[in-house]
CSV table of N, CA, C and O in Angstrom, one decimal:
chain,number,residue,atom,x,y,z
F,30,MET,N,0.8,-1.2,-0.1
F,30,MET,CA,0.2,0.0,0.1
F,30,MET,C,0.8,1.2,-0.2
F,30,MET,O,2.0,1.2,0.5
F,31,THR,N,0.3,2.1,-0.6
F,31,THR,CA,1.4,3.5,-1.2
F,31,THR,C,1.1,4.4,0.4
F,31,THR,O,-0.5,4.7,0.5
F,32,LYS,N,1.9,4.8,0.6
F,32,LYS,CA,1.6,6.2,1.8
F,32,LYS,C,1.6,7.3,1.0
F,32,LYS,O,2.0,7.5,-0.1
F,33,ASN,N,0.5,8.0,1.9
F,33,ASN,CA,0.3,9.3,1.3
F,33,ASN,C,1.6,10.2,1.8
F,33,ASN,O,1.8,10.2,3.0
F,34,LYS,N,1.8,11.1,0.9
F,34,LYS,CA,2.8,12.2,0.9
F,34,LYS,C,2.1,13.5,1.5
F,34,LYS,O,1.1,14.0,0.8
F,35,VAL,N,2.1,13.6,2.8
F,35,VAL,CA,1.7,14.9,3.6
F,35,VAL,C,2.4,15.9,4.0
F,35,VAL,O,3.5,15.7,5.0
F,36,PHE,N,2.1,17.3,3.4
F,36,PHE,CA,3.0,18.3,3.8
F,36,PHE,C,2.1,18.9,5.0
F,36,PHE,O,1.0,19.0,4.8
F,37,ILE,N,2.7,19.4,5.8
F,37,ILE,CA,2.0,19.8,7.0
F,37,ILE,C,2.3,21.3,7.3
F,37,ILE,O,3.4,21.5,7.6
F,38,GLY,N,1.0,22.1,7.2
F,38,GLY,CA,1.1,23.4,7.1
F,38,GLY,C,0.8,23.7,8.7
F,38,GLY,O,0.1,23.2,9.1
F,39,TYR,N,1.7,24.8,9.6
F,39,TYR,CA,1.6,25.0,10.8
F,39,TYR,C,2.1,26.5,11.4
F,39,TYR,O,3.0,26.7,10.6
F,40,ASP,N,1.3,27.1,12.1
F,40,ASP,CA,1.8,28.2,12.6
F,40,ASP,C,3.3,28.0,13.6
F,40,ASP,O,3.2,26.6,14.5
F,41,GLU,N,3.8,28.9,13.9
F,41,GLU,CA,5.0,28.6,14.6
F,41,GLU,C,4.6,28.4,16.1
F,41,GLU,O,5.0,27.4,16.8
F,42,CYS,N,3.3,28.7,16.4
F,42,CYS,CA,3.1,28.9,17.9
F,42,CYS,C,2.5,27.4,17.9
F,42,CYS,O,2.1,27.0,19.3
F,43,ASP,N,2.3,26.5,16.7
F,43,ASP,CA,2.0,25.0,16.7
F,43,ASP,C,2.7,23.9,16.5
F,43,ASP,O,2.4,23.0,16.2
F,44,LYS,N,4.0,24.3,16.8
F,44,LYS,CA,5.4,23.5,16.6
F,44,LYS,C,4.8,22.1,17.7
F,44,LYS,O,5.1,21.2,17.3
F,45,ALA,N,4.4,22.6,18.8
F,45,ALA,CA,4.2,21.2,19.7
F,45,ALA,C,3.1,20.1,18.9
F,45,ALA,O,3.1,19.0,19.1
F,46,ALA,N,2.2,20.9,18.6
F,46,ALA,CA,1.0,20.1,17.9
F,46,ALA,C,1.5,19.1,16.8
F,46,ALA,O,1.2,18.0,16.4
F,47,LYS,N,2.4,19.9,15.6
F,47,LYS,CA,3.3,19.1,14.7
F,47,LYS,C,4.0,18.1,15.1
F,47,LYS,O,4.0,16.9,14.5
F,48,ASP,N,4.3,18.4,16.2
F,48,ASP,CA,5.4,17.3,17.0
F,48,ASP,C,4.8,16.2,17.8
F,48,ASP,O,4.8,14.8,17.2
F,49,ARG,N,3.7,16.3,18.0
F,49,ARG,CA,2.8,15.1,18.7
F,49,ARG,C,2.2,14.5,17.2
F,49,ARG,O,1.9,13.3,17.5
F,50,LEU,N,1.7,15.3,16.2
F,50,LEU,CA,1.5,14.5,15.0
F,50,LEU,C,2.2,13.4,14.5
F,50,LEU,O,2.1,12.2,14.4
F,51,LEU,N,3.5,13.9,14.4
F,51,LEU,CA,4.6,13.0,13.8
F,51,LEU,C,4.9,12.1,15.0
F,51,LEU,O,5.1,10.9,14.4
F,52,GLY,N,4.7,12.3,16.2
F,52,GLY,CA,5.1,11.1,17.2
F,52,GLY,C,3.8,10.0,16.9
F,52,GLY,O,4.3,8.9,17.2
F,53,TRP,N,2.8,10.4,16.9
F,53,TRP,CA,1.8,9.6,16.6
F,53,TRP,C,1.8,8.6,15.4
F,53,TRP,O,1.3,7.4,15.4
F,54,ASP,N,2.4,9.0,14.7
F,54,ASP,CA,2.4,7.9,13.3
F,54,ASP,C,3.7,7.0,13.3
F,54,ASP,O,4.8,6.9,12.7
F,55,VAL,N,3.7,6.3,14.4
F,55,VAL,CA,4.8,5.4,14.5
F,55,VAL,C,4.9,4.6,14.0
F,55,VAL,O,5.9,3.8,13.8
F,56,ASN,N,3.7,4.0,13.3
F,56,ASN,CA,3.8,3.0,12.0
F,56,ASN,C,4.2,3.3,10.9
F,56,ASN,O,4.2,2.7,9.9
F,57,LYS,N,4.2,4.8,10.7
F,57,LYS,CA,4.8,5.5,9.5
F,57,LYS,C,3.7,5.2,8.3
F,57,LYS,O,3.9,4.9,7.2
F,58,GLU,N,2.3,5.4,8.7
F,58,GLU,CA,1.4,5.5,7.8
F,58,GLU,C,1.4,6.5,6.6
F,58,GLU,O,0.6,6.2,5.7
F,59,PHE,N,2.0,7.4,7.2
F,59,PHE,CA,2.2,8.7,6.2
F,59,PHE,C,3.7,9.1,6.4
F,59,PHE,O,4.5,8.9,6.9
F,60,ASP,N,4.0,9.4,4.9
F,60,ASP,CA,5.3,10.2,4.7
F,60,ASP,C,5.3,11.5,5.1
F,60,ASP,O,4.7,12.6,4.0
F,61,PHE,N,5.1,11.9,6.3
F,61,PHE,CA,5.1,13.5,6.5
F,61,PHE,C,6.4,14.6,6.1
F,61,PHE,O,7.4,13.9,6.2
F,62,SER,N,5.9,15.7,5.6
F,62,SER,CA,7.1,16.6,5.7
F,62,SER,C,6.4,18.1,6.1
F,62,SER,O,5.2,18.1,6.0
F,63,CYS,N,7.8,18.9,6.2
F,63,CYS,CA,6.8,20.3,6.9
F,63,CYS,C,8.1,21.1,6.5
F,63,CYS,O,9.2,20.7,6.4
F,64,TYR,N,8.1,22.5,6.7
F,64,TYR,CA,8.9,23.4,6.9
F,64,TYR,C,9.5,23.8,8.1
F,64,TYR,O,8.6,24.4,8.9
F,65,ASP,N,10.5,23.3,8.3
F,65,ASP,CA,10.9,23.3,9.9
F,65,ASP,C,11.6,24.7,10.2
F,65,ASP,O,12.4,24.5,11.4
F,66,ARG,N,11.6,25.4,9.4
F,66,ARG,CA,12.7,26.7,9.5
F,66,ARG,C,11.8,27.9,10.4
F,66,ARG,O,10.4,28.1,9.4
F,67,SER,N,11.9,28.7,10.9
F,67,SER,CA,11.2,29.7,11.2
F,67,SER,C,11.2,30.9,10.1
F,67,SER,O,12.5,31.1,9.7
F,68,VAL,N,10.1,31.2,10.0
F,68,VAL,CA,10.2,32.4,8.6
F,68,VAL,C,9.9,33.7,9.1
F,68,VAL,O,8.9,34.1,9.7
F,69,ASP,N,11.1,34.3,9.1
F,69,ASP,CA,11.2,35.6,9.7
F,69,ASP,C,11.4,36.9,8.8
F,69,ASP,O,11.4,38.0,9.0
F,70,VAL,N,10.6,36.5,7.5
F,70,VAL,CA,10.3,37.9,6.4
F,70,VAL,C,8.7,37.6,6.2
F,70,VAL,O,8.2,36.5,6.6
F,71,ALA,N,8.3,38.8,5.9
F,71,ALA,CA,7.0,39.4,5.4
F,71,ALA,C,6.4,38.3,4.3
F,71,ALA,O,7.5,38.3,3.3
F,72,VAL,N,5.5,37.8,4.2
F,72,VAL,CA,5.0,36.7,2.9
F,72,VAL,C,5.0,37.7,1.9
F,72,VAL,O,5.4,37.2,0.5
F,73,ASP,N,4.7,38.9,1.8
F,73,ASP,CA,4.8,39.8,0.7
F,73,ASP,C,5.9,40.6,0.4
F,73,ASP,O,6.1,41.5,-0.3
F,74,SER,N,6.8,40.1,1.1
F,74,SER,CA,8.4,40.9,1.1
F,74,SER,C,9.0,40.1,-0.4
F,74,SER,O,9.0,39.1,-0.7
F,75,GLU,N,9.9,41.0,-0.8
F,75,GLU,CA,10.7,40.2,-1.8
F,75,GLU,C,11.7,39.3,-1.5
F,75,GLU,O,12.2,38.4,-2.0
F,76,GLU,N,12.3,39.5,-0.1
F,76,GLU,CA,13.1,38.3,0.7
F,76,GLU,C,12.2,37.0,0.7
F,76,GLU,O,12.8,36.0,1.0
F,77,ALA,N,10.8,36.9,0.8
F,77,ALA,CA,10.1,35.6,0.7
F,77,ALA,C,10.1,34.7,-0.6
F,77,ALA,O,9.6,33.6,-0.4
F,78,ALA,N,10.5,35.3,-1.8
F,78,ALA,CA,10.5,34.6,-2.9
F,78,ALA,C,11.5,33.2,-2.7
F,78,ALA,O,11.1,32.1,-3.1
F,79,VAL,N,12.5,32.9,-1.9
F,79,VAL,CA,13.2,31.8,-1.8
F,79,VAL,C,12.6,31.0,-0.8
F,79,VAL,O,12.3,29.8,-1.0
F,80,VAL,N,11.8,31.3,0.2
F,80,VAL,CA,11.0,30.9,0.9
F,80,VAL,C,9.8,30.2,0.4
F,80,VAL,O,9.5,28.8,0.5
F,81,LYS,N,9.2,30.9,-0.3
F,81,LYS,CA,8.0,30.6,-1.6
F,81,LYS,C,8.4,29.4,-2.5
F,81,LYS,O,7.7,28.4,-2.6
F,82,GLN,N,9.7,29.7,-2.9
F,82,GLN,CA,10.0,28.6,-4.0
F,82,GLN,C,10.5,27.3,-3.5
F,82,GLN,O,9.5,26.3,-3.6
F,83,ASP,N,10.9,27.2,-2.0
F,83,ASP,CA,11.2,25.9,-1.3
F,83,ASP,C,10.0,25.2,-0.6
F,83,ASP,O,9.5,24.1,-1.1
F,84,LEU,N,8.6,26.1,-0.3
F,84,LEU,CA,7.3,25.8,0.2
F,84,LEU,C,6.9,25.2,-1.0
F,84,LEU,O,6.3,23.9,-1.0
F,85,SER,N,6.9,26.0,-2.1
F,85,SER,CA,6.1,25.4,-3.3
F,85,SER,C,6.3,23.9,-3.7
F,85,SER,O,5.5,23.2,-4.1
F,86,ALA,N,7.6,23.8,-3.9
F,86,ALA,CA,8.3,22.3,-4.1
F,86,ALA,C,7.9,21.3,-3.1
F,86,ALA,O,7.5,20.3,-3.5
F,87,ARG,N,7.8,21.9,-1.6
F,87,ARG,CA,7.4,20.8,-0.7
F,87,ARG,C,5.9,20.3,-1.1
F,87,ARG,O,5.6,19.4,-1.0
F,88,ILE,N,5.4,21.5,-1.2
F,88,ILE,CA,3.9,21.1,-1.1
F,88,ILE,C,3.7,20.4,-2.7
F,88,ILE,O,2.8,19.5,-2.8
F,89,GLY,N,4.1,20.7,-3.5
F,89,GLY,CA,3.9,20.1,-4.9
F,89,GLY,C,4.3,18.7,-4.9
F,89,GLY,O,4.1,17.8,-5.9
F,90,ASP,N,5.1,18.4,-3.9
F,90,ASP,CA,5.8,17.0,-3.9
F,90,ASP,C,4.9,16.1,-2.9
F,90,ASP,O,5.0,14.9,-2.7
F,91,SER,N,3.8,16.8,-2.5
F,91,SER,CA,3.1,16.0,-1.7
F,91,SER,C,1.6,15.5,-2.5
F,91,SER,O,1.2,16.2,-3.3
F,92,SER,N,0.8,14.8,-2.1
F,92,SER,CA,-0.6,14.4,-2.1
F,92,SER,C,-1.3,15.1,-1.5
F,92,SER,O,-2.8,15.6,-2.1
F,93,HIS,N,-1.4,15.5,-0.2
F,93,HIS,CA,-2.2,16.3,0.6
F,93,HIS,C,-1.7,17.6,1.6
F,93,HIS,O,-0.5,17.3,1.6
F,94,PHE,N,-2.3,18.3,1.7
F,94,PHE,CA,-1.7,19.6,2.4
F,94,PHE,C,-2.6,19.4,3.9
F,94,PHE,O,-4.2,19.3,3.7
F,95,LEU,N,-2.1,19.6,4.7
F,95,LEU,CA,-2.6,19.1,6.3
F,95,LEU,C,-2.2,20.3,7.0
F,95,LEU,O,-1.1,20.7,7.3
F,96,CYS,N,-3.4,21.2,7.2
F,96,CYS,CA,-3.3,22.6,7.9
F,96,CYS,C,-3.8,22.6,9.6
F,96,CYS,O,-4.7,22.0,9.8
F,97,ILE,N,-2.7,22.8,10.4
F,97,ILE,CA,-3.1,22.6,11.6
F,97,ILE,C,-3.5,23.9,11.9
F,97,ILE,O,-2.8,25.0,11.9
F,98,VAL,N,-4.6,24.1,12.6
F,98,VAL,CA,-5.4,25.1,12.9
F,98,VAL,C,-5.4,25.3,14.3
F,98,VAL,O,-6.2,24.5,15.0
F,99,GLY,N,-4.5,26.1,14.5
F,99,GLY,CA,-3.9,26.4,16.1
F,99,GLY,C,-5.0,28.2,16.3
F,99,GLY,O,-5.5,28.4,15.8
F,100,LYS,N,-4.8,28.4,17.5
F,100,LYS,CA,-4.9,29.5,18.1
F,100,LYS,C,-4.7,30.6,17.3
F,100,LYS,O,-6.0,31.8,17.0
F,101,GLU,N,-3.7,30.8,16.8
F,101,GLU,CA,-3.6,32.2,16.0
F,101,GLU,C,-3.3,31.9,14.5
F,101,GLU,O,-2.8,32.8,13.9
F,102,THR,N,-3.7,30.6,14.2
F,102,THR,CA,-3.6,30.4,12.7
F,102,THR,C,-4.2,31.1,11.5
F,102,THR,O,-3.7,31.6,10.6
F,103,TYR,N,-5.3,31.6,11.8
F,103,TYR,CA,-6.3,32.0,11.1
F,103,TYR,C,-5.7,34.0,10.8
F,103,TYR,O,-5.6,34.5,9.9
F,104,ARG,N,-4.2,34.5,11.8
F,104,ARG,CA,-3.8,35.4,11.6
F,104,ARG,C,-2.8,35.5,10.7
F,104,ARG,O,-2.0,36.5,10.2
F,105,SER,N,-2.3,34.3,10.2
F,105,SER,CA,-1.1,34.3,9.5
F,105,SER,C,-1.2,34.1,8.0
F,105,SER,O,-1.8,33.5,7.5
F,106,GLY,N,-0.5,35.1,7.5
F,106,GLY,CA,0.0,35.4,6.1
F,106,GLY,C,0.5,34.2,5.3
F,106,GLY,O,0.0,34.1,4.0
F,107,TRP,N,1.4,33.5,6.1
F,107,TRP,CA,2.2,32.6,5.3
F,107,TRP,C,1.4,31.3,5.4
F,107,TRP,O,1.6,30.8,4.4
F,108,MET,N,0.5,31.0,6.4
F,108,MET,CA,-0.5,29.8,6.2
F,108,MET,C,-1.6,30.2,5.2
F,108,MET,O,-2.0,29.4,4.3
F,109,ALA,N,-2.0,31.6,4.9
F,109,ALA,CA,-2.8,31.5,3.9
F,109,ALA,C,-2.5,31.4,2.4
F,109,ALA,O,-2.8,30.9,1.6
F,110,TRP,N,-0.9,32.0,2.4
F,110,TRP,CA,-0.1,31.8,1.2
F,110,TRP,C,-0.1,30.3,1.0
F,110,TRP,O,-0.6,29.9,-0.4
F,111,GLU,N,0.5,29.0,2.1
F,111,GLU,CA,0.5,27.9,1.9
F,111,GLU,C,-1.1,27.5,1.3
F,111,GLU,O,-0.8,26.2,0.4
F,112,ILE,N,-2.2,27.5,2.0
F,112,ILE,CA,-3.2,27.0,1.4
F,112,ILE,C,-3.4,27.4,0.3
F,112,ILE,O,-3.8,26.7,-0.9
F,113,ARG,N,-3.5,28.7,-0.2
F,113,ARG,CA,-3.8,29.0,-1.5
F,113,ARG,C,-2.6,28.2,-2.7
F,113,ARG,O,-3.3,27.8,-3.4
F,114,LYS,N,-1.5,28.1,-2.2
F,114,LYS,CA,-0.4,27.2,-3.3
F,114,LYS,C,-1.2,25.5,-3.0
F,114,LYS,O,-0.9,25.4,-4.3
F,115,ALA,N,-1.5,25.2,-2.0
F,115,ALA,CA,-1.9,23.7,-2.2
F,115,ALA,C,-3.1,23.9,-3.0
F,115,ALA,O,-3.3,22.8,-3.5
F,116,VAL,N,-4.1,24.7,-3.0
F,116,VAL,CA,-5.2,24.6,-3.7
F,116,VAL,C,-4.8,24.9,-5.2
F,116,VAL,O,-5.3,24.1,-6.1
F,117,GLU,N,-3.7,25.8,-5.6
F,117,GLU,CA,-3.2,26.0,-6.9
F,117,GLU,C,-2.9,24.8,-7.5
F,117,GLU,O,-3.1,24.4,-8.6
F,118,LEU,N,-2.1,24.1,-6.4
F,118,LEU,CA,-1.4,22.5,-7.1
F,118,LEU,C,-2.2,21.5,-6.9
F,118,LEU,O,-2.0,20.5,-7.1
F,119,LYS,N,-3.7,21.9,-6.6
F,119,LYS,CA,-4.7,20.8,-6.7
F,119,LYS,C,-4.2,19.4,-5.2
F,119,LYS,O,-4.6,18.5,-5.9
F,120,LYS,N,-3.9,19.9,-4.4
F,120,LYS,CA,-3.8,19.0,-3.1
F,120,LYS,C,-5.1,18.9,-2.6
F,120,LYS,O,-5.8,19.9,-2.6
F,121,MET,N,-4.9,17.6,-2.1
F,121,MET,CA,-6.5,17.2,-0.9
F,121,MET,C,-6.0,18.2,0.3
F,121,MET,O,-4.9,18.0,0.7
F,122,ILE,N,-6.9,19.0,0.6
F,122,ILE,CA,-6.9,19.9,1.4
F,122,ILE,C,-7.4,19.1,3.1
F,122,ILE,O,-8.7,18.8,2.9
F,123,VAL,N,-6.8,19.5,4.1
F,123,VAL,CA,-7.1,18.3,5.5
F,123,VAL,C,-7.0,19.6,6.3
F,123,VAL,O,-5.6,20.2,6.5
F,124,ALA,N,-7.9,19.7,7.3
F,124,ALA,CA,-7.6,20.9,8.5
F,124,ALA,C,-7.8,19.7,9.6
F,124,ALA,O,-9.0,19.3,9.8
F,125,ALA,N,-7.0,20.5,10.6
F,125,ALA,CA,-7.3,19.9,11.7
F,125,ALA,C,-7.1,20.8,12.9
F,125,ALA,O,-6.2,21.3,13.3
F,126,LYS,N,-8.2,21.2,13.7
F,126,LYS,CA,-8.2,22.4,14.7
F,126,LYS,C,-7.4,21.7,16.1
F,126,LYS,O,-7.9,20.5,16.5
F,127,THR,N,-6.6,22.5,16.7
F,127,THR,CA,-6.0,21.9,17.9
F,127,THR,C,-7.1,22.2,18.9
F,127,THR,O,-7.3,21.6,20.2
F,128,ASP,N,-8.1,22.9,19.0
F,128,ASP,CA,-9.3,23.4,19.9
F,128,ASP,C,-10.5,23.7,18.9
F,128,ASP,O,-10.4,24.4,18.2
F,129,SER,N,-11.6,23.1,19.4
F,129,SER,CA,-12.9,23.4,18.5
F,129,SER,C,-13.2,24.9,18.4
F,129,SER,O,-13.9,25.4,17.5
F,130,THR,N,-12.7,25.7,19.3
F,130,THR,CA,-12.8,27.1,19.4
F,130,THR,C,-12.1,28.0,18.7
F,130,THR,O,-12.2,29.0,18.4
F,131,ASN,N,-10.9,27.5,17.8
F,131,ASN,CA,-10.2,28.1,16.8
F,131,ASN,C,-10.7,28.7,15.8
F,131,ASN,O,-11.4,28.1,15.2
F,132,ASN,N,-10.1,29.8,15.5
F,132,ASN,CA,-11.0,30.5,14.1
F,132,ASN,C,-10.2,29.8,13.2
F,132,ASN,O,-8.9,29.8,13.3
F,133,SER,N,-10.9,29.5,12.0
F,133,SER,CA,-10.2,29.0,11.0
F,133,SER,C,-9.6,29.9,9.8
F,133,SER,O,-10.5,31.3,9.7
F,134,PRO,N,-8.5,29.8,9.5
F,134,PRO,CA,-8.3,30.9,8.4
F,134,PRO,C,-9.2,31.0,7.2
F,134,PRO,O,-9.9,30.1,6.7
F,135,THR,N,-9.1,32.3,6.8
F,135,THR,CA,-10.4,32.3,5.5
F,135,THR,C,-10.1,31.6,4.6
F,135,THR,O,-11.1,31.2,3.7
F,136,ALA,N,-8.7,31.5,4.5
F,136,ALA,CA,-8.2,30.8,2.7
F,136,ALA,C,-8.8,29.4,3.1
F,136,ALA,O,-8.9,28.6,1.6
F,137,LEU,N,-9.2,28.5,3.7
F,137,LEU,CA,-9.8,27.2,3.8
F,137,LEU,C,-11.2,27.2,3.3
F,137,LEU,O,-12.0,26.3,3.5
F,138,GLN,N,-12.1,28.5,3.7
F,138,GLN,CA,-13.4,28.6,3.2
F,138,GLN,C,-13.6,28.2,1.6
F,138,GLN,O,-12.9,28.8,0.8
F,139,GLY,N,-14.4,27.3,1.3
F,139,GLY,CA,-14.7,27.1,0.0
F,139,GLY,C,-13.7,26.3,-0.7
F,139,GLY,O,-13.9,26.4,-2.0
F,140,VAL,N,-12.8,25.8,-0.4
F,140,VAL,CA,-11.9,24.9,-1.0
F,140,VAL,C,-12.0,23.5,-0.9
F,140,VAL,O,-11.1,22.6,-1.3
F,141,GLY,N,-13.1,23.1,-0.2
F,141,GLY,CA,-13.5,21.6,0.0
F,141,GLY,C,-12.3,20.9,0.5
F,141,GLY,O,-12.4,19.6,0.5
F,142,ALA,N,-12.1,21.4,1.8
F,142,ALA,CA,-11.2,20.9,2.7
F,142,ALA,C,-12.1,19.8,3.7
F,142,ALA,O,-13.1,19.8,3.8
F,143,SER,N,-11.3,19.0,3.7
F,143,SER,CA,-11.8,17.8,4.7
F,143,SER,C,-11.3,18.1,6.3
F,143,SER,O,-10.0,18.2,6.3
F,144,TRP,N,-12.3,17.8,6.9
F,144,TRP,CA,-11.9,18.3,8.5
F,144,TRP,C,-11.9,17.2,9.4
F,144,TRP,O,-12.7,16.2,9.4
F,145,SER,N,-10.7,17.5,10.5
F,145,SER,CA,-10.8,16.4,11.5
F,145,SER,C,-11.8,17.0,12.5
F,145,SER,O,-11.1,18.0,13.1
F,146,THR,N,-12.3,16.4,13.1
F,146,THR,CA,-13.0,17.1,14.1
F,146,THR,C,-12.5,17.1,15.6
F,146,THR,O,-12.8,17.8,16.5
F,147,LEU,N,-11.6,16.4,15.8
F,147,LEU,CA,-11.0,16.3,17.2
F,147,LEU,C,-9.3,16.0,16.4
F,147,LEU,O,-8.9,15.9,15.4
F,148,PHE,N,-8.4,17.0,17.3
F,148,PHE,CA,-6.9,17.1,17.1
F,148,PHE,C,-6.1,15.7,17.6
F,148,PHE,O,-5.6,15.3,18.7
F,149,ASP,N,-6.6,14.1,16.9
F,149,ASP,CA,-6.8,13.2,17.1
F,149,ASP,C,-5.9,12.3,16.1
F,149,ASP,O,-6.6,12.9,15.2
F,150,PHE,N,-5.1,11.5,16.0
F,150,PHE,CA,-4.5,10.9,15.0
F,150,PHE,C,-5.6,10.0,14.0
F,150,PHE,O,-5.7,10.3,12.9
F,151,ASP,N,-6.5,9.0,14.8
F,151,ASP,CA,-7.3,8.5,14.1
F,151,ASP,C,-8.2,9.5,13.0
F,151,ASP,O,-8.7,9.3,12.1
F,152,CYS,N,-8.9,10.5,14.0
F,152,CYS,CA,-9.6,11.4,13.3
F,152,CYS,C,-9.1,12.1,12.2
F,152,CYS,O,-9.7,12.2,10.7
F,153,ILE,N,-7.7,12.3,12.4
F,153,ILE,CA,-6.8,13.3,11.4
F,153,ILE,C,-7.0,12.1,10.2
F,153,ILE,O,-6.8,12.6,8.6
F,154,LYS,N,-6.5,10.9,10.4
F,154,LYS,CA,-6.2,9.7,9.3
F,154,LYS,C,-7.5,9.6,8.7
F,154,LYS,O,-7.5,9.4,7.4
F,155,ASN,N,-8.6,9.5,9.3
F,155,ASN,CA,-10.0,9.4,8.6
F,155,ASN,C,-10.4,10.7,7.7
F,155,ASN,O,-10.7,10.6,6.6
F,156,ALA,N,-10.0,11.8,7.8
F,156,ALA,CA,-10.1,12.7,7.1
F,156,ALA,C,-9.1,12.8,5.9
F,156,ALA,O,-9.4,13.3,4.9
F,157,MET,N,-8.0,12.3,5.8
F,157,MET,CA,-7.7,12.3,4.8
F,157,MET,C,-7.7,10.9,3.3
F,157,MET,O,-7.1,10.9,2.5
F,158,HIS,N,-8.8,10.4,4.0
F,158,HIS,CA,-9.0,9.4,3.1
F,158,HIS,C,-10.4,10.0,2.3
F,158,HIS,O,-11.3,10.7,2.5
């Protein structure tokens, strides 16, 4: 059985949630990747071009884009850009809120995202199918 290649999009504040997700995948059901460097440039700046190129390649190499929706994710210009790029590249979009009260990024609206109702590995896994 072929593993799904999943790019994990997450805000810097949600690094612990990303690490928890990676830890849950002990059986290696998914081939997870992410951009694990702090992005300290504005998404709309000229300096962002190199980061965008790297992110585009990583998202393009995946079958799924998993957005971890944390407390501050809806404010992230980078997350909005990543979601739009995943839509442009026709990736399956999956969203998982770390808490049900978290606001969703506007970029997730109307893109046919599959949602995990809980931040739980089985729920996230089910949302990817």
